[in-house]
Coordinates of C-alpha atoms in Angstrom, one line a residue:
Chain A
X1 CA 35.5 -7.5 -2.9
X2 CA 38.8 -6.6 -0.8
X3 CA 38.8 -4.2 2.3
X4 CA 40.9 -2.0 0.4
X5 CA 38.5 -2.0 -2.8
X6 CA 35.2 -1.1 -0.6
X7 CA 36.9 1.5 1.0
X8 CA 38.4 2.9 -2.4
X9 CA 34.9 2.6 -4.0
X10 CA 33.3 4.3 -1.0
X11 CA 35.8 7.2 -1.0
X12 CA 34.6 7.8 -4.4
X13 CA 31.1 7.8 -3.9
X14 CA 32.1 10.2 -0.6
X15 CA 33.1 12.9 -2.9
X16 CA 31.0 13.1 -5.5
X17 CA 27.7 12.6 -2.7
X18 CA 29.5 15.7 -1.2
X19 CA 30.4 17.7 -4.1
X20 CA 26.8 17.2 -5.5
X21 CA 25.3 19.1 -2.4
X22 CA 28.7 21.0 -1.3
X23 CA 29.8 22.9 -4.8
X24 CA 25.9 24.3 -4.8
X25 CA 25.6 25.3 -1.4
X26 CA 29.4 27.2 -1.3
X27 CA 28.4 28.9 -4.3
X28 CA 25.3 30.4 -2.8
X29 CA 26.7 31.5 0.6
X30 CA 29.8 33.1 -1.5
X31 CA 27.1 34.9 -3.4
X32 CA 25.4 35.9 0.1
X33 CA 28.2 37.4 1.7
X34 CA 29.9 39.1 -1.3
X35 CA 26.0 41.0 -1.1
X36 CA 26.2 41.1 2.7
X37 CA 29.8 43.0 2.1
X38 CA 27.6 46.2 1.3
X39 CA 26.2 46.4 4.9
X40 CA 29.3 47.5 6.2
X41 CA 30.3 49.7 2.8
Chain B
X1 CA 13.7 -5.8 -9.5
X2 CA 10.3 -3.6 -9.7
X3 CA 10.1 0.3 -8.3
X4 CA 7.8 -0.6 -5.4
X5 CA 10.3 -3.2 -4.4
X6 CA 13.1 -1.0 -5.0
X7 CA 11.2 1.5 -2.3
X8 CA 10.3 -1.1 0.2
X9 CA 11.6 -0.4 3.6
X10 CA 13.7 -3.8 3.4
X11 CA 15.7 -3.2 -0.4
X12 CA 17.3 0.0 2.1
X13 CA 19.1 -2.0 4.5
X14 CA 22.9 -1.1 4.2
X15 CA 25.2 -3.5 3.2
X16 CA 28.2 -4.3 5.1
X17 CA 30.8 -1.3 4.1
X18 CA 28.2 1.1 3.5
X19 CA 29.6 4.3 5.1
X20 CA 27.2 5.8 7.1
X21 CA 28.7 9.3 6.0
X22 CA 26.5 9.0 2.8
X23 CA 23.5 9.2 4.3
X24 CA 24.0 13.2 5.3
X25 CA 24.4 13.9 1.6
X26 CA 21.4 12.0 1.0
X27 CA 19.5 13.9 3.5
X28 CA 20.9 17.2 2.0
X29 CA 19.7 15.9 -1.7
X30 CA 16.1 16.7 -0.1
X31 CA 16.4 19.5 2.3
X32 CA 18.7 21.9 -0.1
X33 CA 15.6 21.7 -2.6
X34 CA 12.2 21.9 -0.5
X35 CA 14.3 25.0 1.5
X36 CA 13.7 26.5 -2.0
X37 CA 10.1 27.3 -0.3
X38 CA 12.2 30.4 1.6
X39 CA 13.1 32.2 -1.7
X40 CA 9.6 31.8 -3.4
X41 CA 9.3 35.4 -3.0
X42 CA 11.4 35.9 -6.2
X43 CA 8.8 34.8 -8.0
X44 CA 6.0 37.6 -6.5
X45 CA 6.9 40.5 -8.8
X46 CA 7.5 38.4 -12.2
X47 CA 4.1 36.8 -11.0
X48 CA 2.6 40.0 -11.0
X49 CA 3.5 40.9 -14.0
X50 CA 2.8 38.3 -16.1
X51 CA 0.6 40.2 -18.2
X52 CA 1.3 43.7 -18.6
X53 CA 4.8 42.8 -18.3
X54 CA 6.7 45.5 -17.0
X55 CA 4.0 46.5 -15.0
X56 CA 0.8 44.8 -13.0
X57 CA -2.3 44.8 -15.8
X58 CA -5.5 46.3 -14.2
X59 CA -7.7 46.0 -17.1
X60 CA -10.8 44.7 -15.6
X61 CA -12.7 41.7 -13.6
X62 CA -13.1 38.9 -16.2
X63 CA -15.3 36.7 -14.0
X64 CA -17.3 39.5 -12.5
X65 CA -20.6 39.1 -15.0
X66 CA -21.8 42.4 -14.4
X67 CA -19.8 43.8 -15.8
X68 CA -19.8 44.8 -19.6
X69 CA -16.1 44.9 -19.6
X70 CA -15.5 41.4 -18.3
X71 CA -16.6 40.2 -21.7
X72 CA -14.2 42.2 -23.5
X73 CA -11.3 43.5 -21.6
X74 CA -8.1 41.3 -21.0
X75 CA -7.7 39.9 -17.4
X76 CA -6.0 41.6 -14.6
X77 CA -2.6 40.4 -13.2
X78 CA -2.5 38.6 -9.7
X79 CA -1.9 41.1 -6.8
X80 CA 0.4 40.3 -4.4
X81 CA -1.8 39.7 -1.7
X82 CA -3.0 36.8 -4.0
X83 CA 0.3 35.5 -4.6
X84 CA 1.3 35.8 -0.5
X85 CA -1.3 32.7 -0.1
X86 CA 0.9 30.4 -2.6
X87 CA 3.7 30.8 0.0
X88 CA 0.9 30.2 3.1
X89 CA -0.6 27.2 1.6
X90 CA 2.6 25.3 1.0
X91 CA 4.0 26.0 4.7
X92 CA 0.5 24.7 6.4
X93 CA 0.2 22.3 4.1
X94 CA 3.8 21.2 5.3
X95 CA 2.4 20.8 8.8
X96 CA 0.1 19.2 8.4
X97 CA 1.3 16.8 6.2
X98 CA 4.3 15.9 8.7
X99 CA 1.6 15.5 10.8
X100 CA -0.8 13.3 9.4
X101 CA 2.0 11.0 7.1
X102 CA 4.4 10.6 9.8
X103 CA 3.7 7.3 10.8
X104 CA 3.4 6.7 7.1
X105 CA 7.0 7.8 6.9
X106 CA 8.3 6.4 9.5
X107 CA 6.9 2.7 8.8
X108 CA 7.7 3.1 4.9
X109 CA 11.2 3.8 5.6
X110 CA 13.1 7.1 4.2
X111 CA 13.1 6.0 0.2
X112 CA 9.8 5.6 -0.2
X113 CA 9.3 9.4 1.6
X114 CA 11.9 11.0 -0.1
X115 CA 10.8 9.9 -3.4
X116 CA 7.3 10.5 -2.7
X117 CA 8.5 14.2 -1.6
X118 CA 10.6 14.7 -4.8
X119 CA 7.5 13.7 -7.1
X120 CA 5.2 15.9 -5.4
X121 CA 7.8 18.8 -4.9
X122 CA 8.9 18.6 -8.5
X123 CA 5.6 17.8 -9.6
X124 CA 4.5 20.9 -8.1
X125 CA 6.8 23.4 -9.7
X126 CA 5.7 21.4 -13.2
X127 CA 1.3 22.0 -12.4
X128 CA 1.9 25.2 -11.2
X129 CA 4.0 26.2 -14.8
X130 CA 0.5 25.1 -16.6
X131 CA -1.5 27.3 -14.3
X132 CA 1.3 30.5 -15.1
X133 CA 0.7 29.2 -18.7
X134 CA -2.9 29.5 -18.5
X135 CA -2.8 32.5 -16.0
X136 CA -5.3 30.0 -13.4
X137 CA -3.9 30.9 -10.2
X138 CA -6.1 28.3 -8.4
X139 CA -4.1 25.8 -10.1
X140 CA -0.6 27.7 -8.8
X141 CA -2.4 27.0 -5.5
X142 CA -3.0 23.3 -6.0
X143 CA 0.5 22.9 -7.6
X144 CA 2.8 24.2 -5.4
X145 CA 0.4 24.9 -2.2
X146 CA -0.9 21.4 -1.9
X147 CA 1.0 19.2 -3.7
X148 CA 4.2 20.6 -3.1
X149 CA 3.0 21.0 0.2
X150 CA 2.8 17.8 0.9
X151 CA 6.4 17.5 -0.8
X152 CA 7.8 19.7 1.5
X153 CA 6.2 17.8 4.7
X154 CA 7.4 15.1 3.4
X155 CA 10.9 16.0 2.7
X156 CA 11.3 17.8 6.3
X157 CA 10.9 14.8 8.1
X158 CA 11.9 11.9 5.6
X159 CA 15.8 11.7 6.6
X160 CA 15.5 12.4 10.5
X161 CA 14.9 9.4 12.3
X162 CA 17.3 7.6 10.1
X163 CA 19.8 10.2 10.3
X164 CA 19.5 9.5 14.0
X165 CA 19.8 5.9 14.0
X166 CA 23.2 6.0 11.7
X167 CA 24.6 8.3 14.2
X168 CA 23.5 7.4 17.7
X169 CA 26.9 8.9 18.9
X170 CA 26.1 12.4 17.7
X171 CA 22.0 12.7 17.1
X172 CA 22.3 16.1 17.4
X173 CA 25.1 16.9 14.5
X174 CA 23.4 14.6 11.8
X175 CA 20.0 15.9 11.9
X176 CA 21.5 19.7 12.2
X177 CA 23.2 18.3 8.9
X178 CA 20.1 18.2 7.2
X179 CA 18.1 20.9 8.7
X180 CA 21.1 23.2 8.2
X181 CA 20.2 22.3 4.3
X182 CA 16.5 23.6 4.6
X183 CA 17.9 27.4 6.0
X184 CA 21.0 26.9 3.0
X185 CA 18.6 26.4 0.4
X186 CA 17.2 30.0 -0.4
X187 CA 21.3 31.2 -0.9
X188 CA 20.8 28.2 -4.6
X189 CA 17.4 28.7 -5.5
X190 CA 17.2 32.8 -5.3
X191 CA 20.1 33.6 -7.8
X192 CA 18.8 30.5 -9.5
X193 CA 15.3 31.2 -10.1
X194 CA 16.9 34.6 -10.9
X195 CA 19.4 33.5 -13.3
X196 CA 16.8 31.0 -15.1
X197 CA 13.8 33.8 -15.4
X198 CA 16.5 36.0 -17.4
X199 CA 17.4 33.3 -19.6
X200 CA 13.6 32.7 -20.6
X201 CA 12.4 36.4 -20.4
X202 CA 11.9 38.4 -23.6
X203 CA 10.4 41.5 -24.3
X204 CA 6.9 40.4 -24.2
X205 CA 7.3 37.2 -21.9
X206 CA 8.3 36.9 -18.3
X207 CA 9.6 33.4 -18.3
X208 CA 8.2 32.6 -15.1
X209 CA 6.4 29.1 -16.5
X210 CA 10.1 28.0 -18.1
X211 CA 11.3 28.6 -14.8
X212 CA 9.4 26.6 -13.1
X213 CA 9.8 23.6 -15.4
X214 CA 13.2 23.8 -15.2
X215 CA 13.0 24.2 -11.5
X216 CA 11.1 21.5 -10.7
X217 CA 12.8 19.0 -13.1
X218 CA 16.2 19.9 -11.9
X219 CA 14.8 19.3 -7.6
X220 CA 13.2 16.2 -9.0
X221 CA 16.2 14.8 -10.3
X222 CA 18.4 15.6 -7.4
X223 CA 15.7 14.0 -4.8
X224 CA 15.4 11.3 -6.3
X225 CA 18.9 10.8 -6.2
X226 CA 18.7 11.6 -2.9
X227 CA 16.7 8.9 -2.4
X228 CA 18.5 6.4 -3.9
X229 CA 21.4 6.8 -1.8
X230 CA 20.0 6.9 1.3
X231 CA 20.0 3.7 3.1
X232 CA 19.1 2.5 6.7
X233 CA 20.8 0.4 9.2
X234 CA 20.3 -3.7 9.6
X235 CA 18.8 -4.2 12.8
X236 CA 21.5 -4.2 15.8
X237 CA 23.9 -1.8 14.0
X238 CA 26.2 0.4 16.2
X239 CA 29.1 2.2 14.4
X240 CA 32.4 1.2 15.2
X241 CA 34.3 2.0 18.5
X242 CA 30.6 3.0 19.7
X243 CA 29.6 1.7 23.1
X244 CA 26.1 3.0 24.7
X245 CA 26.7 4.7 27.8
X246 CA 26.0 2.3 30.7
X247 CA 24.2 4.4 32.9
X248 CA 22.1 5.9 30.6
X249 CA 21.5 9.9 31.1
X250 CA 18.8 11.2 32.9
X251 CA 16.8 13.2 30.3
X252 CA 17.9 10.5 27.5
X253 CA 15.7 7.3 27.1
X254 CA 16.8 3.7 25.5
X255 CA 13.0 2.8 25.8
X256 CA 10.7 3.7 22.8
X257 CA 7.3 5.7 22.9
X258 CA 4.9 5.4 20.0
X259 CA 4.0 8.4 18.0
X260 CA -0.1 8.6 19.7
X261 CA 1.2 7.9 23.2
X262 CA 3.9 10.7 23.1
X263 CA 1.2 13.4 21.9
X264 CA -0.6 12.1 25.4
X265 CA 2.6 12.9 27.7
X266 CA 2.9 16.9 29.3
X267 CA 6.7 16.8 27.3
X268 CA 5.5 16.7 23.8
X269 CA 3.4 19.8 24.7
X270 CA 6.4 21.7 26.1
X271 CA 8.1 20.9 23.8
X272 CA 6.0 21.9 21.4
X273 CA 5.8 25.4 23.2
X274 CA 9.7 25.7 23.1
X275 CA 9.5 25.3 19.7
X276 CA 6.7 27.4 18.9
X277 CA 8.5 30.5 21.2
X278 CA 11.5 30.2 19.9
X279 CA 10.3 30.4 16.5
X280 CA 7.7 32.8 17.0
X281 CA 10.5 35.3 18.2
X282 CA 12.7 34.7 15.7
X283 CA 10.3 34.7 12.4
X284 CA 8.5 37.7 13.1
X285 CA 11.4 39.8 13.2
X286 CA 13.1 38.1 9.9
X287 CA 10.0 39.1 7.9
X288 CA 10.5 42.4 8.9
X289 CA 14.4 42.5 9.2
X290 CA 15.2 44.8 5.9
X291 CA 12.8 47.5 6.9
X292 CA 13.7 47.1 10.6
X293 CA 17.5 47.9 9.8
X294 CA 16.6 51.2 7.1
X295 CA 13.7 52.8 10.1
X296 CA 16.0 52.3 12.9
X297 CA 19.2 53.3 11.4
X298 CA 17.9 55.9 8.7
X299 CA 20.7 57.3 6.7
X300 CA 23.2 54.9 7.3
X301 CA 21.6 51.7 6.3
X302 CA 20.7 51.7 2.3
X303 CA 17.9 49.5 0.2
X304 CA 20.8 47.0 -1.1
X305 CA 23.0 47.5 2.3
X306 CA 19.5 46.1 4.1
X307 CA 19.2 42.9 1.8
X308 CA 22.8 42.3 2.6
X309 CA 21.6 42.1 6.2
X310 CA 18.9 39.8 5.4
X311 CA 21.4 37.7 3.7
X312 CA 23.9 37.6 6.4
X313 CA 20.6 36.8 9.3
X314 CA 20.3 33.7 6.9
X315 CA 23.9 32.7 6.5
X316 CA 23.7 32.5 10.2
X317 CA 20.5 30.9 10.5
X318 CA 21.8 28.0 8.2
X319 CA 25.3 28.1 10.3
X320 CA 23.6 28.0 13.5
X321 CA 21.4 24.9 13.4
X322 CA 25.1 22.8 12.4
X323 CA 26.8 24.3 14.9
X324 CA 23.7 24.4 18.0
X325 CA 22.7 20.9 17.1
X326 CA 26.3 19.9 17.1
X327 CA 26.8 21.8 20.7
X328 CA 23.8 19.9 22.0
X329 CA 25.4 16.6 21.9
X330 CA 28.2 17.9 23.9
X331 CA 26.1 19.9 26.3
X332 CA 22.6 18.6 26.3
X333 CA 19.5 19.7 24.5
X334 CA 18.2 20.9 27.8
X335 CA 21.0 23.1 28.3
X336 CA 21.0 24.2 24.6
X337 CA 17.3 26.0 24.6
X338 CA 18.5 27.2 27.9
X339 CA 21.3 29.1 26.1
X340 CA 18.4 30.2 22.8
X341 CA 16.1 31.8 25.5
X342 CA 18.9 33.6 28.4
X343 CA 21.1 34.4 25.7
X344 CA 17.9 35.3 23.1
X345 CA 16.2 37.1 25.7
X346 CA 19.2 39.8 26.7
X347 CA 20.1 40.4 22.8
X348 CA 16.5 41.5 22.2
X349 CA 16.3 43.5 25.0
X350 CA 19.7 44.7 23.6
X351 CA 18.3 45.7 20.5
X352 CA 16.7 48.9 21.4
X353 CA 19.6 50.3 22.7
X354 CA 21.6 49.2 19.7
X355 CA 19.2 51.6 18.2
X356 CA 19.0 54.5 20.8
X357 CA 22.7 54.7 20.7
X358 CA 23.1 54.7 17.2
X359 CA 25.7 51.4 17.2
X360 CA 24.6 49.1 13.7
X361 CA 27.8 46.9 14.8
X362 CA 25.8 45.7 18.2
X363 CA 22.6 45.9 16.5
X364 CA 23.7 43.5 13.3
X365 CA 25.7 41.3 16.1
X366 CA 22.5 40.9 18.4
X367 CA 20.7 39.5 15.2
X368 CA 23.0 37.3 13.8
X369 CA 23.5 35.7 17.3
X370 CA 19.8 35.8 17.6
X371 CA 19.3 34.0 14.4
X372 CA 21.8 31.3 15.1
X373 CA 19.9 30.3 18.0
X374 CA 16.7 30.4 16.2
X375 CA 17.9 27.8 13.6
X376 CA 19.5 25.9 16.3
X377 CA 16.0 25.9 17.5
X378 CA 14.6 23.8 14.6
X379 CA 17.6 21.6 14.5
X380 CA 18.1 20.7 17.5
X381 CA 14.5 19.4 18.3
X382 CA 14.7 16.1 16.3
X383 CA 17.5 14.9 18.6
X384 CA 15.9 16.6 22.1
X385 CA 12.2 13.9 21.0
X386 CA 14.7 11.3 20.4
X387 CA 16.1 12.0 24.0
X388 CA 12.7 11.6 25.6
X389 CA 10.8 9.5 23.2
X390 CA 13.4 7.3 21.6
X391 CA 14.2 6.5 18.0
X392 CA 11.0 4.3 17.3
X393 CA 8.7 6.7 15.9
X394 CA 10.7 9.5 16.4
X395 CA 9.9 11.1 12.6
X396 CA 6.6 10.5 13.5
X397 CA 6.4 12.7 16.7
X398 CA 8.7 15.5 14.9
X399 CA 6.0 15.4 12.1
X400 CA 3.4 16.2 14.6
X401 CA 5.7 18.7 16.4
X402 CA 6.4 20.6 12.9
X403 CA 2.6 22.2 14.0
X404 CA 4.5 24.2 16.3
X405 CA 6.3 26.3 13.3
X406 CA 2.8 26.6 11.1
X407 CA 1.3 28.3 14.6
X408 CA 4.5 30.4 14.9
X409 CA 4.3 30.9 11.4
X410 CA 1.3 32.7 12.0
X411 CA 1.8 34.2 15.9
X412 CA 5.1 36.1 14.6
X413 CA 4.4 38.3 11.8
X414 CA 1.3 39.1 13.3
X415 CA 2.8 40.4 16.9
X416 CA 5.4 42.2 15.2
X417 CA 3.4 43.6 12.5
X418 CA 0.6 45.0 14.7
X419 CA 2.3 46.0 17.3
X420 CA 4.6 47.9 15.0
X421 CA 1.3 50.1 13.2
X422 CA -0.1 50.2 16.8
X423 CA 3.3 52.4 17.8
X424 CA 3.4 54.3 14.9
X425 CA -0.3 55.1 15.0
X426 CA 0.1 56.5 18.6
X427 CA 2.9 59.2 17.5
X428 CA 5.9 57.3 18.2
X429 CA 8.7 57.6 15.8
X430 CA 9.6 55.2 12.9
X431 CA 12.9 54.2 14.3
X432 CA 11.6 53.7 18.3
X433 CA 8.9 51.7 16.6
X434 CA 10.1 48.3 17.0
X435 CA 11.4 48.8 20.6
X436 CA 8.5 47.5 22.5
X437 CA 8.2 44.5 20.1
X438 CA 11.9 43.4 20.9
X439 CA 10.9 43.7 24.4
X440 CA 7.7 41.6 23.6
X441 CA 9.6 38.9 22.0
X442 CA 12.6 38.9 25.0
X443 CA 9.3 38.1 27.1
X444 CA 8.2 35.2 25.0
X445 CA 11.0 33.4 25.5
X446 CA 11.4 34.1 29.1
X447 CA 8.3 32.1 29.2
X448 CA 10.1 29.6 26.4
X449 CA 12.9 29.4 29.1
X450 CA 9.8 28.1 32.3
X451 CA 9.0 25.6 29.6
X452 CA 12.1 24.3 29.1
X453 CA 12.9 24.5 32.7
X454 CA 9.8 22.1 33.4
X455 CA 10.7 19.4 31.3
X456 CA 11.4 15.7 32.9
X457 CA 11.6 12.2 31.9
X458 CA 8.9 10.7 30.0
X459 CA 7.2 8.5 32.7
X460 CA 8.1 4.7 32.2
X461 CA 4.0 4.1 31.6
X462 CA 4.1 5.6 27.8
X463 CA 6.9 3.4 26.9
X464 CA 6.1 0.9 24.6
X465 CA 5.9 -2.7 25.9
X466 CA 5.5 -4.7 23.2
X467 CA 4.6 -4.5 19.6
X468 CA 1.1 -5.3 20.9
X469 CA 1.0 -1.7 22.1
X470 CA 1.4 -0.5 18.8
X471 CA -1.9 -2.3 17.6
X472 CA -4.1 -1.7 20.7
X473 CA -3.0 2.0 20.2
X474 CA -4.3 1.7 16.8

């Protein structure tokens, strides 16, 4: 496998490692701080 | 290839390309799940009602045989003093499984941990759903108390010492990765566990046991894909551009202590006191953070406007253990817990005065400061043992340090709690209640601070020689 291939494959597998435990984790603190918008209502 | 070779230590090694930048993600496959263990609480009313439904069933004592009306009346539902102990079993069983499998984990290499940890933590969630089904709460204690327990100890430490060796250039930022997970994970599972018990609840059913099978299939699936990226470096791998400092720091060791020698050496132990101060300020006061805000600010701060506090003292309690741990590799993990305990110390004392004076903006700013520094506590640790005891066995000793948090577990909400009904027994108002407790805690980590301050170099005689050391040791 070339250079370029390995690093093509690898940012593939980058993104979706990170979106797999990103998307989840952004969802729940956007949840959190829309609630923690009432402290200062 | 067969499932146990597939989890040997030696099917991990990296291949050449592998970027190490995978391995956070893996780490986070495990932590964002057993973190769920912070938003069990969900589960306490719905637990409590699984039998009269909208309300807790007192019918009657089934197993008490004196009485007539255990033969005929229908059983009573679980109180929440009952259900509390699910919560306390699975945290000490996490000690003291870090504890006692840490050399396990360590020798095994990360796969075999973290899949270990996702069968047990899933596993748990699944045993516990037949003990909601059969309304046994013993067996909700063996599920997700013990078993998941041992999950959750499992998980803590699986990615750290790998973690550590794929980034020997930032120690500090990688493990602070994964522990930030463990403080993020409550913000997925509580609307989660939420959302899923309204999708299963009907008029006569609470959905609690659907949950949990759901739950723990879902963190069993992601685990164990967790697990199955993770990978660990070949032997002599250094990333690319990196060059080990020449003159190697002071506080920072190249040598290599092994886990039974380190518990012998005055640093683990004050350590281990840092830890267990730092935590003990901070996780007495988040227990009691909602009703803290509503007695000292009465009026001003509501029911829902309190549990967007709480929220907020966790956003920065995930945020702080990235950004501390990160900080440490720039200034030193001495200097760091110097910063937690002189900064922690004046923003407690602050608090009273926040109160007296009637400003919430201090009063929420002292805590969420506060609560940075006391997840920066936790993730910064890792990388401070691998400064004084080296990489070796450093999941090991972090396993045994994990003790630290199970005795602050217990140390914190006591001290606050007491003191707290002590005050308000004597006549002192609600909302001055908490004043000498702040004061209290600003003193426990003055003491954290003479710790800290007494920590050297791990004397050249606990370093391991050889590999014979390993096996006279043993």
């Amino acid at each position: 496998m070339s250079n370029a291939q390995a690093g093509g494959d690898n940012t593939i597998k980058l993104v979706l490692a990170w979106g797999l435990v990103g998307i989840p984790l952004a969802w729940g603190v956007v949840e959190t701080v829309i609630n923690a918008l009432k402290l200062f209502q | 290839m067969s499932l146990f070779s597939f989890l040997d230590k030696k099917h991990t090694i990296a291949r050449p390309g592998y970027s190490r930048w995978l391995v956070p993600p893996a780490a986070l496959c495990i932590h964002l799940c057993i973190g769920q263990a912070y938003a069990f609480s969900v589960f306490n009313i719905p637990l409590s009602k699984l039998i009269g439904i909208t309300h807790p069933a007192a019918n009657g004592a089934p197993w008490d045989p004196g009485k007539l009306m255990a033969i005929t009346a229908a059983p009573d539902d679980w109180k929440l003093t009952e259900l509390g102990w699910i919560f306390t079993i699975g945290i000490f069983i996490l000690g003291t499984s870090a504890a006692v499998l840490g050399r396990w984990v360590e020798e095994g290499g990360p796969r075999r941990a973290m899949f270990t940890a996702a069968l047990c933590f899933g596993g748990g969630f699944l045993i516990s759903a037949i003990g909601v089904s059969l309304h046994q709460l013993w067996i909700i204690y063996l599920g997700y108390g013990f078993i998941g327990g041992i999950g959750l100890g499992l998980g803590y430490i699986s990615p750290v010492s790998t973690l550590i060796k794929w980034f020997p250039d930032r120690p500090g930022m990688a493990t602070g990765m994964a522990i930030m997970g463990f403080g993020g994970a409550a913000f997925i599972a509580s609307p989660l566990s939420v959302w899923l018990m309204a999708r299963f609840s009907t008029p006569t059913h609470v959905g609690v046991a659907e949950t949990f099978v759901a739950m723990g299939l879902i963190y069993m699936v992601f685990m164990l894909i967790g697990s199955i990226i993770v990978r660990i470096p070949a032997e002599g791998w250094k990333p690319a551009g990196y060059v080990p400092p020449a003159q190697p720091k002071k506080l920072v060791t190249d040598k290599h202590v092994y886990v039974y020698q380190a518990l012998k050496t005055p640093q683990f132990w004050l350590i281990w006191w840092v830890l267990c101060l730092n935590v003990t300020a901070g996780i007495g006061v988040l227990g009691q953070a909602s009703a803290m805000s509503q007695e000292m600010f009465p009026g001003r701060v509501t029911a829902a406007a309190a549990a967007g506090f709480v929220g907020l003292i966790s956003l920065f309690n995930m945020l702080g253990r990235f950004f501390w741990a990160s900080m440490s590799d720039l200034i030193g993990r001495k200097n760091t817990y110097y910063c937690f305990f002189a900064l922690g110390t004046i923003l407690y004392a602050l608090v009273p005065t926040a109160g007296n004076i009637g400003n919430l903006t201090l009063f929420v700013l002292c805590f969420l400061i506060t609560f940075s520094m006391y997840g920066g506590g936790f993730a910064t640790v890792p990388a401070y043992l691998k400064d004084m005891f080296g990489t070796r066995y450093v999941g090991a000793i972090h396993g045994w340090l994990i003790t630290a948090w199970s005795a602050a577990g217990v140390f914190g909400p006591v001290l606050v709690n007491y003191i707290r009904q002590y005050q308000i027994d004597s006549g002192v108002p609600k909302a001055q209640a908490y004043n000498v407790t702040m004061y209290i805690m600003a003193g426990l980590l003055v003491i954290g601070f003479l710790c800290n301050a007494a920590i050297r170099a791990v004397h050249e005689r606990h370093h391991m020689k050889h590999d014979h050391a390993v096996a006279a040791a043993e």
